[in-house]
Amino acid sequence: MASLSLQHITKKYPNGFEAVKDFNLEIADKEFIIFVGPSGCGKSTTLRMIAGLEEISGGTLKIGDKVVNDVEPKDRDIAMVFQNYALYPHMTVYDNMAFGLKLRKVPKDQIDKMVKEAAKILDLEKLLDRKPKALSGGQRQRVAMGRAIVREPKVFLMDEPLSNLDAKLRVQMRTEISKLHERLGATIIYVTHDQTEAMTLGTRIVVMKDGVVQQVDTPKNLYDNP
Ligand code: ADP
Ligand code: ADP
């Protein structure tokens, strides 16, 4: 069960700025939700609150039936993929993917199995011994995804994961993310500026402006009635 419920979620930063105002959204299990809107409208802040990286100022956040407002990030069953990959430069691809599992004290043979399975899904099997600097942009992005999927989270948060890639790779990775969504059966929330990504990947699109949700609809309805 990885439905999410955001009820009257607000974020007020310590300087008094209200970045998210009364955000309401019910997300069904296995949905692919897209957040769009101008820079500074509160997309990342919302994502970080869901991940537990930013405190929620008001409202209720549920994952499944459980209120998680005060639950530690590591106990939320959520993985986040960032725009800048944030790989550990001194570690191999294998160790980058294994790192989070080691921290969680997962037994070594199980880590090995999970990393190799993720490597297979993401076509990284031949690159496990390489360091990030010896990888292309697309390969690095796949490692970042791999690091997220080895944890088998029920919810994936992706903050413009493809924005640093060139156009050709972006198209390729878009297809891979779509396949990954089907294969993992996970719920995904995905921030993008790219209209094609929003239209092709999303089951629903959330349009934000100035911290407020303006519109929530399917790609088809948004496209037909912009
Ligand atoms: P988006 O992801 O849509 O570009 P963000 O969620 O990053 O927007 O930011 C929303 C607003 O909150 C912006 O106006 C930003 O300047 C502001 N903001 C972000 N982080 C902080 C912070 N730590 N303190 C104060 N304001 C912040
Ligand atoms: P540690 O450094 O934590 O002791 P090891 O490097 O000894 O871990 O590796 C532990 C397990 O991970 C081994 O069983 C090995 O099969 C697997 N492993 C480590 N690096 C790779 C790699 N590059 N490719 C495939 N498997 C690897």
Coordinates of C-alpha atoms and ligand atoms in Angstrom, one line a residue:
M1 CA 0.0 0.0 0.0
A2 CA 1.6 3.2 -1.1
S3 CA -1.1 5.7 -1.5
L4 CA -0.3 9.1 -0.2
S5 CA -2.6 11.7 1.3
L6 CA -1.6 15.4 1.6
Q7 CA -4.2 17.2 3.7
H8 CA -3.9 21.0 4.1
I9 CA -0.1 20.8 4.0
T10 CA 1.7 24.1 4.5
K11 CA 5.3 25.2 4.7
K12 CA 6.5 28.3 6.4
Y13 CA 10.3 28.8 6.4
P14 CA 12.0 30.2 9.5
N15 CA 12.2 33.6 7.8
G16 CA 8.4 33.7 7.6
F17 CA 8.1 32.9 3.9
E18 CA 5.1 30.7 3.1
A19 CA 6.4 28.4 0.3
V20 CA 3.5 26.0 0.3
K21 CA -0.1 26.9 1.1
D22 CA -2.9 24.5 1.9
F23 CA -1.7 21.7 -0.4
N24 CA -4.4 19.0 -0.8
L25 CA -3.9 15.8 -2.9
E26 CA -4.9 12.2 -2.7
I27 CA -2.5 10.0 -4.6
A28 CA -3.5 6.4 -5.3
D29 CA -1.1 3.4 -5.2
K30 CA 1.1 3.2 -8.3
E31 CA 0.2 6.6 -9.6
F32 CA 2.8 8.7 -11.5
I33 CA 2.2 12.2 -10.3
I34 CA 3.9 15.1 -12.0
F35 CA 4.5 18.5 -10.4
V36 CA 4.9 21.4 -12.8
G37 CA 5.0 25.2 -12.3
P38 CA 7.4 28.1 -12.5
S39 CA 10.7 28.1 -10.6
G40 CA 10.1 28.9 -6.9
C41 CA 6.5 27.8 -6.8
G42 CA 7.1 25.2 -4.1
K43 CA 7.6 21.9 -5.9
S44 CA 10.9 20.9 -4.3
T45 CA 9.7 22.1 -0.9
T46 CA 6.7 19.8 -1.2
L47 CA 8.8 16.9 -2.3
R48 CA 11.3 17.4 0.6
M49 CA 8.4 17.5 3.1
I50 CA 7.1 14.2 1.7
A51 CA 10.6 12.7 2.0
G52 CA 11.0 14.1 5.5
L53 CA 14.0 16.3 4.6
E54 CA 12.0 19.4 5.5
E55 CA 9.7 19.9 8.4
I56 CA 5.9 20.2 7.7
S57 CA 4.5 23.4 9.2
G58 CA 0.9 22.5 9.1
G59 CA -1.5 19.8 7.9
T60 CA -1.3 16.0 7.7
L61 CA 0.8 13.7 5.5
K62 CA -0.1 10.1 5.3
I63 CA 1.6 7.2 3.6
G64 CA -0.9 4.4 3.3
D65 CA -3.0 4.7 6.5
K66 CA -0.1 6.1 8.6
V67 CA 0.4 9.7 9.5
V68 CA 4.1 10.3 8.9
N69 CA 4.6 14.0 9.8
D70 CA 7.0 13.1 12.6
V71 CA 8.5 9.9 11.1
E72 CA 12.3 9.9 10.3
P73 CA 13.2 10.0 6.6
K74 CA 14.7 6.5 6.8
D75 CA 11.5 5.0 8.2
R76 CA 9.2 6.4 5.5
D77 CA 9.8 3.8 2.8
I78 CA 10.6 6.6 0.3
A79 CA 13.5 7.1 -2.0
M80 CA 14.5 10.3 -3.7
V81 CA 16.4 10.9 -6.9
F82 CA 18.0 14.3 -7.3
Q83 CA 18.9 16.4 -10.3
N84 CA 22.6 16.5 -9.5
Y85 CA 22.8 12.7 -8.8
A86 CA 24.8 13.2 -5.6
L87 CA 27.0 10.1 -6.1
Y88 CA 30.0 9.4 -3.9
P89 CA 33.0 10.1 -6.1
H90 CA 35.4 7.9 -4.3
M91 CA 33.2 4.8 -4.4
T92 CA 32.5 2.4 -7.3
V93 CA 29.1 2.0 -8.9
Y94 CA 28.6 -1.1 -6.8
D95 CA 29.5 0.6 -3.5
N96 CA 27.4 3.7 -4.4
M97 CA 24.4 1.4 -4.8
A98 CA 25.2 -0.7 -1.7
F99 CA 25.9 2.2 0.6
G100 CA 22.4 2.8 1.9
L101 CA 21.8 -0.9 2.4
K102 CA 25.0 -1.2 4.4
L103 CA 23.9 1.7 6.6
R104 CA 20.7 -0.2 7.3
K105 CA 22.7 -3.3 8.3
V106 CA 21.3 -5.5 5.5
P107 CA 23.2 -8.7 5.4
K108 CA 26.0 -8.8 2.8
D109 CA 24.7 -11.6 0.6
Q110 CA 21.3 -9.9 0.4
I111 CA 23.0 -6.6 -0.5
D112 CA 24.9 -8.4 -3.2
K113 CA 21.7 -9.8 -4.6
M114 CA 19.8 -6.5 -4.5
V115 CA 22.6 -4.5 -6.1
K116 CA 23.0 -7.0 -8.9
E117 CA 19.3 -7.2 -9.6
A118 CA 19.2 -3.4 -9.8
A119 CA 22.2 -3.3 -12.0
K120 CA 20.5 -5.8 -14.4
I121 CA 17.3 -3.7 -14.5
L122 CA 19.3 -0.5 -15.3
D123 CA 21.9 -2.1 -17.6
L124 CA 24.8 -1.3 -15.2
E125 CA 26.2 -4.8 -14.9
K126 CA 29.4 -4.1 -16.8
L127 CA 30.0 -0.8 -15.0
L128 CA 30.0 -2.0 -11.3
D129 CA 33.7 -1.5 -10.8
R130 CA 33.8 2.0 -12.2
K131 CA 34.0 5.3 -10.3
P132 CA 31.4 8.0 -11.2
K133 CA 34.0 10.1 -13.0
A134 CA 34.4 7.3 -15.6
L135 CA 30.7 7.3 -16.4
S136 CA 28.6 9.3 -18.9
G137 CA 25.8 11.6 -17.7
G138 CA 23.2 9.0 -18.5
Q139 CA 25.1 6.2 -16.7
R140 CA 25.5 8.4 -13.6
Q141 CA 21.8 9.1 -13.6
R142 CA 21.1 5.3 -13.9
V143 CA 23.4 4.7 -10.9
A144 CA 21.4 7.4 -8.9
M145 CA 18.2 5.5 -9.8
G146 CA 19.9 2.2 -8.9
R147 CA 20.8 3.5 -5.5
A148 CA 17.1 4.4 -5.0
I149 CA 15.6 1.2 -6.3
V150 CA 17.8 -1.2 -4.3
R151 CA 15.9 0.0 -1.3
E152 CA 12.7 -1.3 -2.9
P153 CA 10.8 1.8 -1.7
K154 CA 7.1 2.0 -2.2
V155 CA 7.3 5.7 -3.1
F156 CA 9.8 7.4 -5.4
L157 CA 10.4 11.1 -5.4
M158 CA 12.3 12.5 -8.4
D159 CA 13.3 16.2 -8.6
E160 CA 14.0 17.0 -12.3
P161 CA 16.1 13.8 -12.6
L162 CA 16.8 14.3 -16.3
S163 CA 17.4 18.1 -16.5
N164 CA 21.1 17.8 -16.7
L165 CA 21.1 15.3 -19.6
D166 CA 21.3 16.2 -23.3
A167 CA 18.1 15.9 -25.4
K168 CA 18.8 12.4 -26.8
L169 CA 19.6 10.9 -23.4
R170 CA 16.6 12.5 -21.9
V171 CA 14.3 10.8 -24.4
Q172 CA 16.0 7.5 -23.7
M173 CA 15.8 7.8 -19.9
R174 CA 12.2 8.9 -20.2
T175 CA 11.4 5.6 -21.7
E176 CA 13.4 3.8 -19.0
I177 CA 11.7 5.6 -16.2
S178 CA 8.3 4.6 -17.7
K179 CA 9.4 1.0 -17.8
L180 CA 10.8 1.2 -14.3
H181 CA 7.5 2.5 -13.1
E182 CA 5.6 -0.5 -14.5
R183 CA 8.2 -3.0 -13.4
L184 CA 8.5 -1.8 -9.8
G185 CA 4.8 -1.0 -9.3
A186 CA 5.8 2.0 -7.2
T187 CA 4.1 5.3 -6.7
I188 CA 6.1 8.1 -8.2
I189 CA 6.1 11.9 -7.7
Y190 CA 8.2 13.6 -10.4
V191 CA 9.1 17.3 -10.7
T192 CA 9.8 18.5 -14.2
H193 CA 9.9 21.6 -16.4
D194 CA 9.6 19.5 -19.5
Q195 CA 6.1 19.4 -21.0
T196 CA 6.8 16.2 -23.0
E197 CA 7.9 14.4 -19.8
A198 CA 4.8 15.6 -18.0
M199 CA 2.5 14.5 -20.8
T200 CA 4.1 11.1 -21.5
L201 CA 4.9 9.9 -18.0
G202 CA 2.1 11.3 -15.8
T203 CA -1.1 9.7 -14.7
R204 CA -2.0 13.1 -13.3
I205 CA -0.4 16.5 -13.4
V206 CA -0.4 19.0 -10.5
V207 CA 0.1 22.6 -11.6
M208 CA 1.5 24.8 -8.9
K209 CA 1.9 28.6 -8.7
D210 CA 3.2 30.7 -5.7
G211 CA 2.8 27.8 -3.3
V212 CA -0.7 27.0 -4.3
V213 CA -2.1 24.1 -6.3
Q214 CA -3.8 25.7 -9.4
Q215 CA -5.0 22.5 -11.2
V216 CA -4.9 18.7 -10.9
D217 CA -5.8 16.7 -14.0
T218 CA -4.9 14.0 -16.4
P219 CA -2.4 14.9 -19.1
K220 CA -5.1 14.4 -21.7
N221 CA -7.6 16.8 -20.0
L222 CA -4.8 19.4 -19.4
Y223 CA -3.7 19.2 -22.9
D224 CA -7.2 19.5 -24.4
N225 CA -8.2 22.3 -22.0
P226 CA -5.0 24.1 -21.1
Ligands
ADP1 P1 10.6 25.1 -6.8 O1 11.0 23.7 -6.5 O2 9.2 25.1 -7.3 O3 11.5 25.8 -7.7 P2 11.1 25.6 -4.0 O4 10.3 24.7 -3.3 O5 12.6 25.3 -4.2 O6 10.5 25.9 -5.5 O7 11.0 27.0 -3.3 C1 9.8 27.6 -3.1 C2 10.0 29.0 -2.5 O8 10.6 28.9 -1.1 C3 11.0 29.9 -3.2 O9 10.5 31.2 -3.2 C4 12.3 29.8 -2.4 O10 13.0 30.9 -2.6 C5 11.7 29.6 -1.0 N1 12.7 28.9 -0.2 C6 13.2 27.7 -0.4 N2 14.0 27.3 0.6 C7 13.9 28.3 1.5 C8 14.5 28.5 2.8 N3 15.3 27.5 3.4 N4 14.2 29.6 3.5 C9 13.4 30.5 3.0 N5 12.8 30.4 1.7 C10 13.1 29.3 1.0
ADP2 P1 33.4 -4.7 1.7 O1 34.3 -3.7 1.1 O2 32.2 -4.0 2.4 O3 34.0 -5.7 2.6 P2 33.5 -6.3 -0.6 O4 34.0 -5.3 -1.6 O5 34.4 -7.3 0.0 O6 32.7 -5.5 0.5 O7 32.3 -7.0 -1.4 C1 31.3 -7.8 -0.7 C2 30.4 -8.5 -1.8 O8 30.0 -7.6 -2.8 C3 31.1 -9.6 -2.5 O9 30.4 -10.8 -2.3 C4 31.1 -9.3 -3.9 O10 30.5 -10.3 -4.7 C5 30.3 -8.1 -4.1 N1 30.9 -7.1 -4.9 C6 31.8 -6.0 -4.5 N2 32.2 -5.3 -5.5 C7 31.6 -5.8 -6.6 C8 31.6 -5.5 -8.0 N3 32.3 -4.4 -8.4 N4 30.9 -6.2 -8.8 C9 30.2 -7.3 -8.4 N5 30.1 -7.7 -7.1 C10 30.8 -6.9 -6.2

